[in-house]
Tab-separated table of C-alpha atoms in Angstrom:
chain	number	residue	atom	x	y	z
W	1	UNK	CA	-9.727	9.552	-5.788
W	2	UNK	CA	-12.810	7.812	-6.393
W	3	UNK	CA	-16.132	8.683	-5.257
W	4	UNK	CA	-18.464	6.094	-5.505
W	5	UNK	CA	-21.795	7.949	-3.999
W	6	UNK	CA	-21.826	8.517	-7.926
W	7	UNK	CA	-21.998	4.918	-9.034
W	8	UNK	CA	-24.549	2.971	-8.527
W	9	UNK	CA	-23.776	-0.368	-11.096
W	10	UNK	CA	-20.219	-0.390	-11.936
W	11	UNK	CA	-18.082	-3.264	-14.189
W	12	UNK	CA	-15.870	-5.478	-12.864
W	13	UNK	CA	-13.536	-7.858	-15.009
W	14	UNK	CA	-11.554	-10.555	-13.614
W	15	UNK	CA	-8.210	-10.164	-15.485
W	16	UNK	CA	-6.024	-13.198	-16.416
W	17	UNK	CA	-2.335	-13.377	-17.088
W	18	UNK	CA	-2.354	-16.356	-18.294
W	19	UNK	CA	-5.004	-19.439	-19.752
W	20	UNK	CA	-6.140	-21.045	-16.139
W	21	UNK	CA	-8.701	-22.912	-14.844
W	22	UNK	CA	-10.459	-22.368	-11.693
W	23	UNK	CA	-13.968	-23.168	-9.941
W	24	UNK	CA	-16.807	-20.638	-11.088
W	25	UNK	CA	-16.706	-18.556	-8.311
W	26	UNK	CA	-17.941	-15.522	-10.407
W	27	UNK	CA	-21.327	-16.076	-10.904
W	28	UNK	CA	-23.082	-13.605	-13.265
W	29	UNK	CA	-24.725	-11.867	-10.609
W	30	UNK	CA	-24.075	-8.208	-8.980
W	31	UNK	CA	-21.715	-8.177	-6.448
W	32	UNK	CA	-21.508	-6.148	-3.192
W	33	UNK	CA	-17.874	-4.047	-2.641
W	34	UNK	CA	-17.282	-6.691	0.263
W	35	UNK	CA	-18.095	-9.735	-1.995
W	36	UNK	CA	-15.675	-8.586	-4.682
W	37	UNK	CA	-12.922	-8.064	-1.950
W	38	UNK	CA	-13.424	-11.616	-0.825
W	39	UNK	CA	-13.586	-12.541	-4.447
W	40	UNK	CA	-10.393	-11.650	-5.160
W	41	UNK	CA	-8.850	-13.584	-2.300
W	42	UNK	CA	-10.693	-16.556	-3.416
W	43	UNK	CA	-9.444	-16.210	-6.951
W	44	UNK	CA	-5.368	-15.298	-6.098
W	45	UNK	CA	-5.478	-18.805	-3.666
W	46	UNK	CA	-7.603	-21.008	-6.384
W	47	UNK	CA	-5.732	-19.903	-10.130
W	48	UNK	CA	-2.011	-20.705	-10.394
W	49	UNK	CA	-1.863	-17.378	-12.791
W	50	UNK	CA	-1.968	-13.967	-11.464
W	51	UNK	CA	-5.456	-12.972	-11.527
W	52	UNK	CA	-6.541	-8.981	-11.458
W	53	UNK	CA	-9.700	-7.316	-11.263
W	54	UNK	CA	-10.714	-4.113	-13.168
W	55	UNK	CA	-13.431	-1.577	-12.472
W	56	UNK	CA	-14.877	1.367	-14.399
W	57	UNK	CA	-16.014	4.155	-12.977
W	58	UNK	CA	-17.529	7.204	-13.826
W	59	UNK	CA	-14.754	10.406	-13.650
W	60	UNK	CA	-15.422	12.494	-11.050
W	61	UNK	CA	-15.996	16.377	-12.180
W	62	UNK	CA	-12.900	17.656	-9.850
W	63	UNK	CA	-9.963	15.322	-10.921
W	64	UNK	CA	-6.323	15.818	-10.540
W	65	UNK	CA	-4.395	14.770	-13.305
W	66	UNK	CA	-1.305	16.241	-12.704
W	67	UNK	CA	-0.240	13.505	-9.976
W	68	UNK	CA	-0.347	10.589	-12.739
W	69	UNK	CA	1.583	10.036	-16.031
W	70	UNK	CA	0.318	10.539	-19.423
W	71	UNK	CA	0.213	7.612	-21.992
W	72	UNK	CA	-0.639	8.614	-25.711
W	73	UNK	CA	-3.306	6.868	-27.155
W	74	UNK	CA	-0.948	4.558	-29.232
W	75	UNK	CA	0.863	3.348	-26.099
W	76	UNK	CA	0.433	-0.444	-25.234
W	77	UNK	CA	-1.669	0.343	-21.776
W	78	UNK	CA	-3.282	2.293	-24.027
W	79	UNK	CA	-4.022	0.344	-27.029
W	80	UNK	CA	-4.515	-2.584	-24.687
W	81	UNK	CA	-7.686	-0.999	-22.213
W	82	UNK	CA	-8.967	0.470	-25.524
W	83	UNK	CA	-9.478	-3.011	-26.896
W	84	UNK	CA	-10.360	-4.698	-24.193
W	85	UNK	CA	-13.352	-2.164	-23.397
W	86	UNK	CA	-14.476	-1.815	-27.224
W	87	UNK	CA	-14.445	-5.682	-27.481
W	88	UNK	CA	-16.695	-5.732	-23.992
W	89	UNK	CA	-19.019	-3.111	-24.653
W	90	UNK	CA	-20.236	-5.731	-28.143
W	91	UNK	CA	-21.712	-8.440	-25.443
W	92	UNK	CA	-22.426	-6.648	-22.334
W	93	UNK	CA	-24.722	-4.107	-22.445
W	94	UNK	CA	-23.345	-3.083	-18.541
W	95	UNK	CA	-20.145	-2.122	-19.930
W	96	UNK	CA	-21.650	-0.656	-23.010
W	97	UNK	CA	-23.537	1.633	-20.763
W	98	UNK	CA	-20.518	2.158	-18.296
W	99	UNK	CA	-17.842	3.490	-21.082
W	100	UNK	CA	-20.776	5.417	-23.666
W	101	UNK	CA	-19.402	8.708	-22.176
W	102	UNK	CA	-15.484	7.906	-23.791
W	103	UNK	CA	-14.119	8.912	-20.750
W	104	UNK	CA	-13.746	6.969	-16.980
W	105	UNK	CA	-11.919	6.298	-14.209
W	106	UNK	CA	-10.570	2.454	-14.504
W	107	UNK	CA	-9.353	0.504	-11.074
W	108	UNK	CA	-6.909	-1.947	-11.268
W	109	UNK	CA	-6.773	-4.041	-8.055
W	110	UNK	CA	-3.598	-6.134	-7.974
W	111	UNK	CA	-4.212	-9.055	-5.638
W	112	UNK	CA	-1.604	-9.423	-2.269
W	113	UNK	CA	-0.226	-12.298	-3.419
W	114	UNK	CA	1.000	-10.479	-6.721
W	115	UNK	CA	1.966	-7.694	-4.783
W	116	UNK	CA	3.985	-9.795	-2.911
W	117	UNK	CA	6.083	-11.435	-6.045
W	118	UNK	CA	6.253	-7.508	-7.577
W	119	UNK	CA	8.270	-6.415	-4.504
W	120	UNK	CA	6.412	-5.374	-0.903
W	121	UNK	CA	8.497	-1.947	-0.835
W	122	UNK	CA	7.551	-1.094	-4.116
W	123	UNK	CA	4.447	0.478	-3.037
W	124	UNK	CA	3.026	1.310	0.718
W	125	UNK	CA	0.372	2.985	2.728
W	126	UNK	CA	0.832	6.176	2.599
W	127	UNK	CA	0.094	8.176	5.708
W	128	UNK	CA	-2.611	10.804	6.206
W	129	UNK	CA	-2.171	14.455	6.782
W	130	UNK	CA	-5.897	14.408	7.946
W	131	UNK	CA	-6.068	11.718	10.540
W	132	UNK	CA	-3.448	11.067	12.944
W	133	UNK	CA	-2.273	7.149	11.884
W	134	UNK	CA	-4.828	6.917	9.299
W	135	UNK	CA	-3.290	6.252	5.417
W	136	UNK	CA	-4.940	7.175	2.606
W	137	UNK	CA	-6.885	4.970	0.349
W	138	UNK	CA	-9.098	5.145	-2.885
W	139	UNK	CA	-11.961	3.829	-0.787
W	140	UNK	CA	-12.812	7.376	0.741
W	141	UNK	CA	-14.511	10.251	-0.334
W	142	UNK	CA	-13.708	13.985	-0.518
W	143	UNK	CA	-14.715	14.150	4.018
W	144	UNK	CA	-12.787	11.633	4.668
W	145	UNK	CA	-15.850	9.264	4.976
W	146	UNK	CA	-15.390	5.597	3.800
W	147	UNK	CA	-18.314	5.639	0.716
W	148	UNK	CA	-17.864	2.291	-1.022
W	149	UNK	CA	-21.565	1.460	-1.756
W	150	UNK	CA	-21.411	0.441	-5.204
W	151	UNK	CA	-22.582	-2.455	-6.620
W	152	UNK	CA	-20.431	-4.983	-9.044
W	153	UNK	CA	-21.639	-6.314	-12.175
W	154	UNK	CA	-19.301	-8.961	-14.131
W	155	UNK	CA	-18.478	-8.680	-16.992
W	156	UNK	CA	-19.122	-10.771	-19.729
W	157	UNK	CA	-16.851	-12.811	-21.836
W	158	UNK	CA	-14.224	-10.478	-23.761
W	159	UNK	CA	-11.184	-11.056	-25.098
W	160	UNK	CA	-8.406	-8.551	-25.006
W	161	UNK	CA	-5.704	-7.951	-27.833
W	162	UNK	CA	-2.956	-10.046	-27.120
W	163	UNK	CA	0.192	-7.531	-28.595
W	164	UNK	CA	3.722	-7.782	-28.181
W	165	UNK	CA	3.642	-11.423	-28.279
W	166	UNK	CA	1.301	-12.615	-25.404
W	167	UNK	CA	-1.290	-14.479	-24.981
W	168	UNK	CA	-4.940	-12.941	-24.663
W	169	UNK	CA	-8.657	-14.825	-25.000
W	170	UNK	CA	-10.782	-16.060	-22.541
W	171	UNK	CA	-10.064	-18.326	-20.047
W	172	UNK	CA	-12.446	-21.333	-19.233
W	173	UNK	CA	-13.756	-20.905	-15.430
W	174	UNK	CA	-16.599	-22.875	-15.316
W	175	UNK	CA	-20.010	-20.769	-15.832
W	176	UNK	CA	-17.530	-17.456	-15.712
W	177	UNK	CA	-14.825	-16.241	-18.306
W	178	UNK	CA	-11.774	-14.657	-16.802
W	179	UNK	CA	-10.347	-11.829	-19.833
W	180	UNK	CA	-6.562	-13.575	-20.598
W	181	UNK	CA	-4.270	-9.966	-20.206
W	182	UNK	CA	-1.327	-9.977	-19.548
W	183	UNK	CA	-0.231	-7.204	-21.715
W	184	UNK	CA	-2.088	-4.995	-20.154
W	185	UNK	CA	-1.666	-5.896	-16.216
W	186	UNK	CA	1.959	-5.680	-17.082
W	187	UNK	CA	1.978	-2.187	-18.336
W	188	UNK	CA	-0.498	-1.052	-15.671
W	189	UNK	CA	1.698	-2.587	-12.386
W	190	UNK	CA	4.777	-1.046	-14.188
W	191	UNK	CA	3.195	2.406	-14.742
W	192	UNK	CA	1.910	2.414	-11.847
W	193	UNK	CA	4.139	1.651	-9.346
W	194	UNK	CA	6.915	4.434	-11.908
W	195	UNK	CA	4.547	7.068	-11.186
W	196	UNK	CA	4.646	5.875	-7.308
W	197	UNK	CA	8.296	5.927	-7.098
W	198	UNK	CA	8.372	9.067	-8.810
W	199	UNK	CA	6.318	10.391	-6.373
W	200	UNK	CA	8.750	9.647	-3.718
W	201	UNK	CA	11.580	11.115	-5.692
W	202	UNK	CA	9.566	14.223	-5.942
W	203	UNK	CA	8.799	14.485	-1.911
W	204	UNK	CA	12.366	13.469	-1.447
W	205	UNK	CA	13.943	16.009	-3.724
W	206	UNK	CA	11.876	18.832	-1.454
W	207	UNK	CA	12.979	17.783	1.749
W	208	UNK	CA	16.849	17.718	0.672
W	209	UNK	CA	16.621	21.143	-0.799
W	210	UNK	CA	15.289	22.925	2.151
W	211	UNK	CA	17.947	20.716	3.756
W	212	UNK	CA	20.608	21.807	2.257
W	213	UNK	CA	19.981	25.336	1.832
W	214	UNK	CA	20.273	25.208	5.926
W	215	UNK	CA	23.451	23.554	5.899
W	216	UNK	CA	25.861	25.127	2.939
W	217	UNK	CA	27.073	21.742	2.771
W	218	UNK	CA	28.946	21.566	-0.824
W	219	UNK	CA	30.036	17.887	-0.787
W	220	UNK	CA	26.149	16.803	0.164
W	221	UNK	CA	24.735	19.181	-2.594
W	222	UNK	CA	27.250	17.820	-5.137
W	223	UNK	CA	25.609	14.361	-4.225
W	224	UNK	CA	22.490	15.497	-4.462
W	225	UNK	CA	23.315	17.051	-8.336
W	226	UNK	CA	24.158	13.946	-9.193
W	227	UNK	CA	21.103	12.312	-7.812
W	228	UNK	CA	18.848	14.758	-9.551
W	229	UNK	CA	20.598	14.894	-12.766
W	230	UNK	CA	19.606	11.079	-13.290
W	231	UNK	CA	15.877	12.311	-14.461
W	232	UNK	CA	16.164	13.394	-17.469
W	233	UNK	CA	17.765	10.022	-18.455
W	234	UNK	CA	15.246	8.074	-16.464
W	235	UNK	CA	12.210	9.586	-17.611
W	236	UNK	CA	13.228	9.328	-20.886
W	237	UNK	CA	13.807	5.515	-20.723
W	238	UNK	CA	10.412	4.803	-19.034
W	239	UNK	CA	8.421	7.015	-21.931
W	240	UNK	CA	10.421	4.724	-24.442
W	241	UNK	CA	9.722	1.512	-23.147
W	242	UNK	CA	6.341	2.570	-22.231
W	243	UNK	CA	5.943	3.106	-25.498
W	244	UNK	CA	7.447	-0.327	-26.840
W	245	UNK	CA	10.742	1.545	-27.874
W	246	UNK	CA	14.434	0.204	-27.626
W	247	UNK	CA	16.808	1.360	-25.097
W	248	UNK	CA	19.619	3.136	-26.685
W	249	UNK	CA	23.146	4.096	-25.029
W	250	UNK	CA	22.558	7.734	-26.291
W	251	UNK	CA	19.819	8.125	-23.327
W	252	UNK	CA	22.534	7.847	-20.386
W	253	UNK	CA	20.813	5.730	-18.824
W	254	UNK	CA	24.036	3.555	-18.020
W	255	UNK	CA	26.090	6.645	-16.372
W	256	UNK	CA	22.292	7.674	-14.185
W	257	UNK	CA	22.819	3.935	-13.310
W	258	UNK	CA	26.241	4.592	-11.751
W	259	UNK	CA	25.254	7.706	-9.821
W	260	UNK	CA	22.375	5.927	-8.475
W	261	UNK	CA	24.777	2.730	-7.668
W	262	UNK	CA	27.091	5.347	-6.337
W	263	UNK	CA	24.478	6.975	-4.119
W	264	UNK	CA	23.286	3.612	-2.594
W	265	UNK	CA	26.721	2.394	-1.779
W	266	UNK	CA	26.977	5.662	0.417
W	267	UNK	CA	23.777	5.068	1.889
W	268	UNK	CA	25.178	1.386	2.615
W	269	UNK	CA	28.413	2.965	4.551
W	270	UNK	CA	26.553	5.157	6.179
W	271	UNK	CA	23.819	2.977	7.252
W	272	UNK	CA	26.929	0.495	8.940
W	273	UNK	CA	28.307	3.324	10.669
W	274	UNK	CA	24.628	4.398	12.748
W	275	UNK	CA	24.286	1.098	13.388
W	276	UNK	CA	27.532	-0.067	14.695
W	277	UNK	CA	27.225	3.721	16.724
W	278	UNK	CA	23.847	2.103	18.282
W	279	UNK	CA	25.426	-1.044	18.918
W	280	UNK	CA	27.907	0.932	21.057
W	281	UNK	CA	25.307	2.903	22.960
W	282	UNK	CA	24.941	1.001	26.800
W	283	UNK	CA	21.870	-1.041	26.706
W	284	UNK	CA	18.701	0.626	28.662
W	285	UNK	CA	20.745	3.580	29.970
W	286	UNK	CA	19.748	7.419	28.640
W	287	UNK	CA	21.901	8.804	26.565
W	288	UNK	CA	23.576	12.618	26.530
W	289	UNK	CA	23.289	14.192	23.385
W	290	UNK	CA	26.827	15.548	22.661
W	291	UNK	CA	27.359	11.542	22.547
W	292	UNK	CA	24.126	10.957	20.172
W	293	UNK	CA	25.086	13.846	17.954
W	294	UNK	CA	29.246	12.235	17.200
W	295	UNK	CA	27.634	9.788	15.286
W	296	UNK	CA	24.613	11.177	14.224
W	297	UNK	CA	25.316	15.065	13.465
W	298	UNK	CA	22.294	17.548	13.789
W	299	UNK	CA	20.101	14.377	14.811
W	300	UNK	CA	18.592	16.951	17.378
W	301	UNK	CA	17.867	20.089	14.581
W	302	UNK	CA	15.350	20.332	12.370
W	303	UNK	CA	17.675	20.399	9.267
W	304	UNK	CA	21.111	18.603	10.098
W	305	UNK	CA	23.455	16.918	8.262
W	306	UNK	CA	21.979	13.319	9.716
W	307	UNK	CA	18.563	14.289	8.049
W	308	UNK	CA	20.143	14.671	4.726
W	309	UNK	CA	21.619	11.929	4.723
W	310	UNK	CA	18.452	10.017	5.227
W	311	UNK	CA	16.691	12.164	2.578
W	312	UNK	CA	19.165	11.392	0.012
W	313	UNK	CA	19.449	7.623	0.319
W	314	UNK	CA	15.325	8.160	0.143
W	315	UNK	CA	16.092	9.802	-2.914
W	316	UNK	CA	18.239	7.102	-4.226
W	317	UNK	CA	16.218	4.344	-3.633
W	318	UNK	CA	12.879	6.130	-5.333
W	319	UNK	CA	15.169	6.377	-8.179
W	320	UNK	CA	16.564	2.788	-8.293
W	321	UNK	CA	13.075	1.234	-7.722
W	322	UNK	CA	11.663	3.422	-11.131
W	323	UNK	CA	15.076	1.859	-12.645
W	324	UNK	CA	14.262	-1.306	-11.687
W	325	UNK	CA	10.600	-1.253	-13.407
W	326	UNK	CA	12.104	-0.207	-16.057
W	327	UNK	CA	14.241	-3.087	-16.619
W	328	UNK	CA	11.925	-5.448	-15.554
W	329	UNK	CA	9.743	-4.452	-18.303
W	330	UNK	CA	12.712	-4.200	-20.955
W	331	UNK	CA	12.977	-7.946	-20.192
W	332	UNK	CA	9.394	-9.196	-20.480
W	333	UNK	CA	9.214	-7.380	-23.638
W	334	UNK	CA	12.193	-9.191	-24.811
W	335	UNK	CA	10.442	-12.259	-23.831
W	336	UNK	CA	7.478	-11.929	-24.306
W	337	UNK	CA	6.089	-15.469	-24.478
W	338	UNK	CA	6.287	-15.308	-20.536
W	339	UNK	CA	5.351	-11.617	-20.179
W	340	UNK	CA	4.368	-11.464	-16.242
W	341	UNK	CA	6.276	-14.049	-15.497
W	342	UNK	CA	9.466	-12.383	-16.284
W	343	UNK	CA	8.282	-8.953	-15.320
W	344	UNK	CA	8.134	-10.400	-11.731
W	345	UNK	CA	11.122	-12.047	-11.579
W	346	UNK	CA	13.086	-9.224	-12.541
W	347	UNK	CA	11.658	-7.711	-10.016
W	348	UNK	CA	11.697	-9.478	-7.480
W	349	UNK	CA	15.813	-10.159	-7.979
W	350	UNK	CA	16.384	-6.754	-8.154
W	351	UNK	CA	14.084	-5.650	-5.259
W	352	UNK	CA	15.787	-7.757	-1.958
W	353	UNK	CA	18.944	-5.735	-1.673
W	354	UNK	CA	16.555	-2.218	-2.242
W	355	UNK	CA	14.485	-3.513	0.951
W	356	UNK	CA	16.921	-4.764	3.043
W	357	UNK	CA	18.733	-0.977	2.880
W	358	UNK	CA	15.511	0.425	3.166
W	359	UNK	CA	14.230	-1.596	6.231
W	360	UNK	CA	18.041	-0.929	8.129
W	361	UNK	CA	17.258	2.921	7.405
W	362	UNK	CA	14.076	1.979	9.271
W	363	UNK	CA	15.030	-0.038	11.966
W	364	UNK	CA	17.628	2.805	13.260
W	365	UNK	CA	15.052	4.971	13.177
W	366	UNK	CA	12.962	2.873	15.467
W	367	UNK	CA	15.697	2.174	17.624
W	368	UNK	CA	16.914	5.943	17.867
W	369	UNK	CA	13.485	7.269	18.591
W	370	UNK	CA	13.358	4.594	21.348
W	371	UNK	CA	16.766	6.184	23.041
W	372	UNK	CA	15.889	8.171	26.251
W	373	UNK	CA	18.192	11.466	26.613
W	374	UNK	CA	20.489	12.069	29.081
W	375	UNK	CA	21.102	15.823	31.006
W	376	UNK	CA	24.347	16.457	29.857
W	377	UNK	CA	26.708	16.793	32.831
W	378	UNK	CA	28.773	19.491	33.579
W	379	UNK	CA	29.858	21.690	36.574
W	380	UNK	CA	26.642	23.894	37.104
W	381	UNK	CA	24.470	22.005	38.964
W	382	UNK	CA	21.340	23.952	37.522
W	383	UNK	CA	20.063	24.576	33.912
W	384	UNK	CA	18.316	27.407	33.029
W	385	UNK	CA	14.959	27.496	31.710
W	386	UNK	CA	16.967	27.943	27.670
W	387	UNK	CA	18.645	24.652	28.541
W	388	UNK	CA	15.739	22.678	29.536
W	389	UNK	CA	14.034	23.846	26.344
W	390	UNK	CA	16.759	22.493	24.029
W	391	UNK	CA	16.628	19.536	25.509
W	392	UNK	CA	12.816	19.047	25.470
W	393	UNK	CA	13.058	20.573	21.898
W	394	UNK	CA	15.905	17.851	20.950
W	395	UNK	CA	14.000	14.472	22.288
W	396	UNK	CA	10.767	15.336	20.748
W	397	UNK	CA	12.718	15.493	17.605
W	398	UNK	CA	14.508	12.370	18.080
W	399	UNK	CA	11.384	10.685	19.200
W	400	UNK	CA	9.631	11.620	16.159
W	401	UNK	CA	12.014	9.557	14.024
W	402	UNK	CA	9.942	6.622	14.286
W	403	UNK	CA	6.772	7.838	12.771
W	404	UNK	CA	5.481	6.810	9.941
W	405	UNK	CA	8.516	3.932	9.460
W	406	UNK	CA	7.327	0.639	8.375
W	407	UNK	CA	9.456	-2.635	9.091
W	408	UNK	CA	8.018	-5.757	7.331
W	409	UNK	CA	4.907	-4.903	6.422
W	410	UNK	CA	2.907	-7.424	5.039
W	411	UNK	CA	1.281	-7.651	1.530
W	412	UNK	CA	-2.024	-6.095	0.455
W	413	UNK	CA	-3.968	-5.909	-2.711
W	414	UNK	CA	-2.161	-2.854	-4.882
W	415	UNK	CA	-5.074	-0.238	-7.000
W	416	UNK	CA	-3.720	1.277	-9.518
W	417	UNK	CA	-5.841	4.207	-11.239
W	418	UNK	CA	-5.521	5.205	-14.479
W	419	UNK	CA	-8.136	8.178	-16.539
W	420	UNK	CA	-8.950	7.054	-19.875
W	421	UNK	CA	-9.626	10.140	-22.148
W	422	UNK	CA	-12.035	10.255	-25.188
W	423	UNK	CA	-9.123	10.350	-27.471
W	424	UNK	CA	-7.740	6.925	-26.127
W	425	UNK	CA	-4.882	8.390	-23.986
W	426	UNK	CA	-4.639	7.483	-20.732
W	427	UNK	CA	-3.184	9.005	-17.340
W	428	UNK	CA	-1.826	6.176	-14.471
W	429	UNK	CA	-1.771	6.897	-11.219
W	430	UNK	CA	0.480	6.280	-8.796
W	431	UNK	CA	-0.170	2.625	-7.225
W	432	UNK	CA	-1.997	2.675	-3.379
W	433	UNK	CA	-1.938	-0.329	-1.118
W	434	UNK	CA	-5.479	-1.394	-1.555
């Protein structure tokens, strides 16, 4: 996370991914953070390309690397921001200056309407542990404490190395230049938003294993197996084509494909099932629990077989959105006259059935936290005080459901953060909503 009490003058480049033409609205002046922001709108409405915007920063003393993944130096991100920063640093003396030290913390700010075409459940806000309904964001510093002070300066004309096929050079924008890269906005939306489903895999694979070790449910941890058994195949395939490599059948990616396929078709089934079981439930009248728990088993325990369900289809869609990156990518670089634009389509094809599971998962959350429960009825007209606590106990559960579920959220600008090392490796972050 970026602390920017530390920068005073930091580089800015306005990334093409393709050769457009658009009013100078650049300048060559420094720019304030809120200028840039409205910058960026300005230039995603104006260009018919995809136009990006990258920062460099100074790296902060205390970093953690071990959330992001490495790139060797000879990698295309690689090779690409190595390029475009040694080609820079000849005609602007700011970005010169900026990258002396070998080593910095670059920000790659994907605009919303690019975010949009690349999938909006492919990367979300993701909630804070510090401030009730706060998210986290790269804009904060180590308190908490929004510290965005810095102050913009564009960079100059540069041209960045236009491998694997695509175009690069500098794009005419009246008094400005926008940097032609396509390459390298590619490879940092598709490492990025990997190391971001990843991430999900990782918190999902947690939660199911503490699940499961409750339950002694042999059918669910035979699911899960197969779910977690896909990556070694999957990582695999990502460092390959990360690297420019050629999928081969001897990875197993195909049979990780089928479990994952397998996996989501369960979630699918089981998805029908809650909410044909809601559809059932009378409209505005509270509900017992012995009725809510038929359909929806161990809805009111901490670790029931409901739960895991929910965790694994999680874990099934983390893994089927890092699958889906990777083929994405597999077809740009097989086309790579139209890099982004077939990196996005690909996407975007792939991506509607993932969201529409995703935001049904959601929506019966919403609509079970919503339910009111029911004293269940029975002969003794009184409860004891144990009764009335597993009731209490069992709503605020249920009730809890909803948070932190988001249905149709709308797109924002998408930062991606990679470390560039003095050797020329690199380490991407996993992508934030901006």
């Amino acid at each position: 996370m970026i602390d920017y009490r530390k920068a005073t003058a930091v580089p800015v480049w306005t990334l093409a991914t393709g050769d457009v033409r658009v009013p100078d609205v650049v300048g060559g002046g420094p720019l304030t953070a809120e200028r840039l922001g409205e910058l960026r709108g300005v230039l995603a409405v104006l260009a018919d390309e995809p136009i990006a915007t990258l920062e460099v920063h100074p790296l902060p003393e205390e970093f953690d690397r071990s959330r992001g993944l490495p790139l060797d130096a000879v990698s295309p991100l690689a090779q690409h921001l190595s390029q475009l920063v040694t080609q820079t640093a000849r005609n602007s003396s700011a970005a010169a200056t900026a990258t002396a030290a070998g080593e910095n913390l670059y920000r790659i700010v994907i605009p919303a309407k690019v975010a949009a075409q690349v999938g909006q459940g492919m990367v979300r806000q993701m909630a804070s542990k510090a401030v009730a309904g706060g998210v986290r964001s790269p804009l904060v510093g180590p308190m908490g404490r929004v510290v965005a002070h810095a102050t913009y300066i564009p960079v100059g004309k540069a041209a960045a190395a236009g491998a694997a096929g695509a175009t690069a050079g500098v794009a005419a924008v009246g008094g400005a230049a926008l940097t032609v890269a396509a390459p390298l906005v590619l490879m940092a939306v598709a490492v990025g938003v990997s190391a971001h489903a990843d991430q999900q895999r990782q918190q999902a694979i947690e939660h199911i294993t503490e699940l499961l070790e409750r339950l002694h449910e042999e059918k669910l941890d035979d699911e899960h197996s197969a779910l977690d058994g896909c990556r070694g195949a999957i990582e695999k395939a990502t460092a390959i084509l990360l690297d420019q490599g050629k999928l081969g059948v001897s990875l197993g990616l195909d049979s990780a494909v089928y479990a994952i396929d397998t996996a989501l078709g369960k979630a699918g089934r089981r998805l029908t099932r809650w909410q044909n079981a809601l559809d059932a439930l009378p409209d505005g009248e509270a509900v017992e629990i012995g009725t809510l728990t038929k359909s929806f088993p161990g809805i009111d325990d901490q670790g029931g077989e409901f739960r895991a369900h929910l965790e694994l289809a999680s874990l099934a869609l983390a893994l089927k959105r890092r699958v889906v990156v990777l083929q994405a990518v597999e077809h740009a670089q097989n086309n790579p006259g139209n890099v982004f634009e077939s990196f996005t389509r690909e996407l975007k094809r792939d991506q509607q059935g993932l969201d529409e599971l995703e935001s049904g998962i959601a929506a019966v959350l919403l609509r079970l936290s919503a339910l009111e429960l029911a004293r269940p009825n029975g002969l003794r007209p009184v409860f004891t005080p144990g009764d009335v606590d597993r009731l209490m106990r069992a709503a605020h559960r249920i009730n809890r459901l909803g948070e932190n579920v988001t249905v149709n959220s709308r797109a924002t600008d998408v930062t991606i953060e990679v470390v560039r090392n003095r050797d020329g490796s690199v380490v991407v972050f996993p992508a934030l909503t901006a």
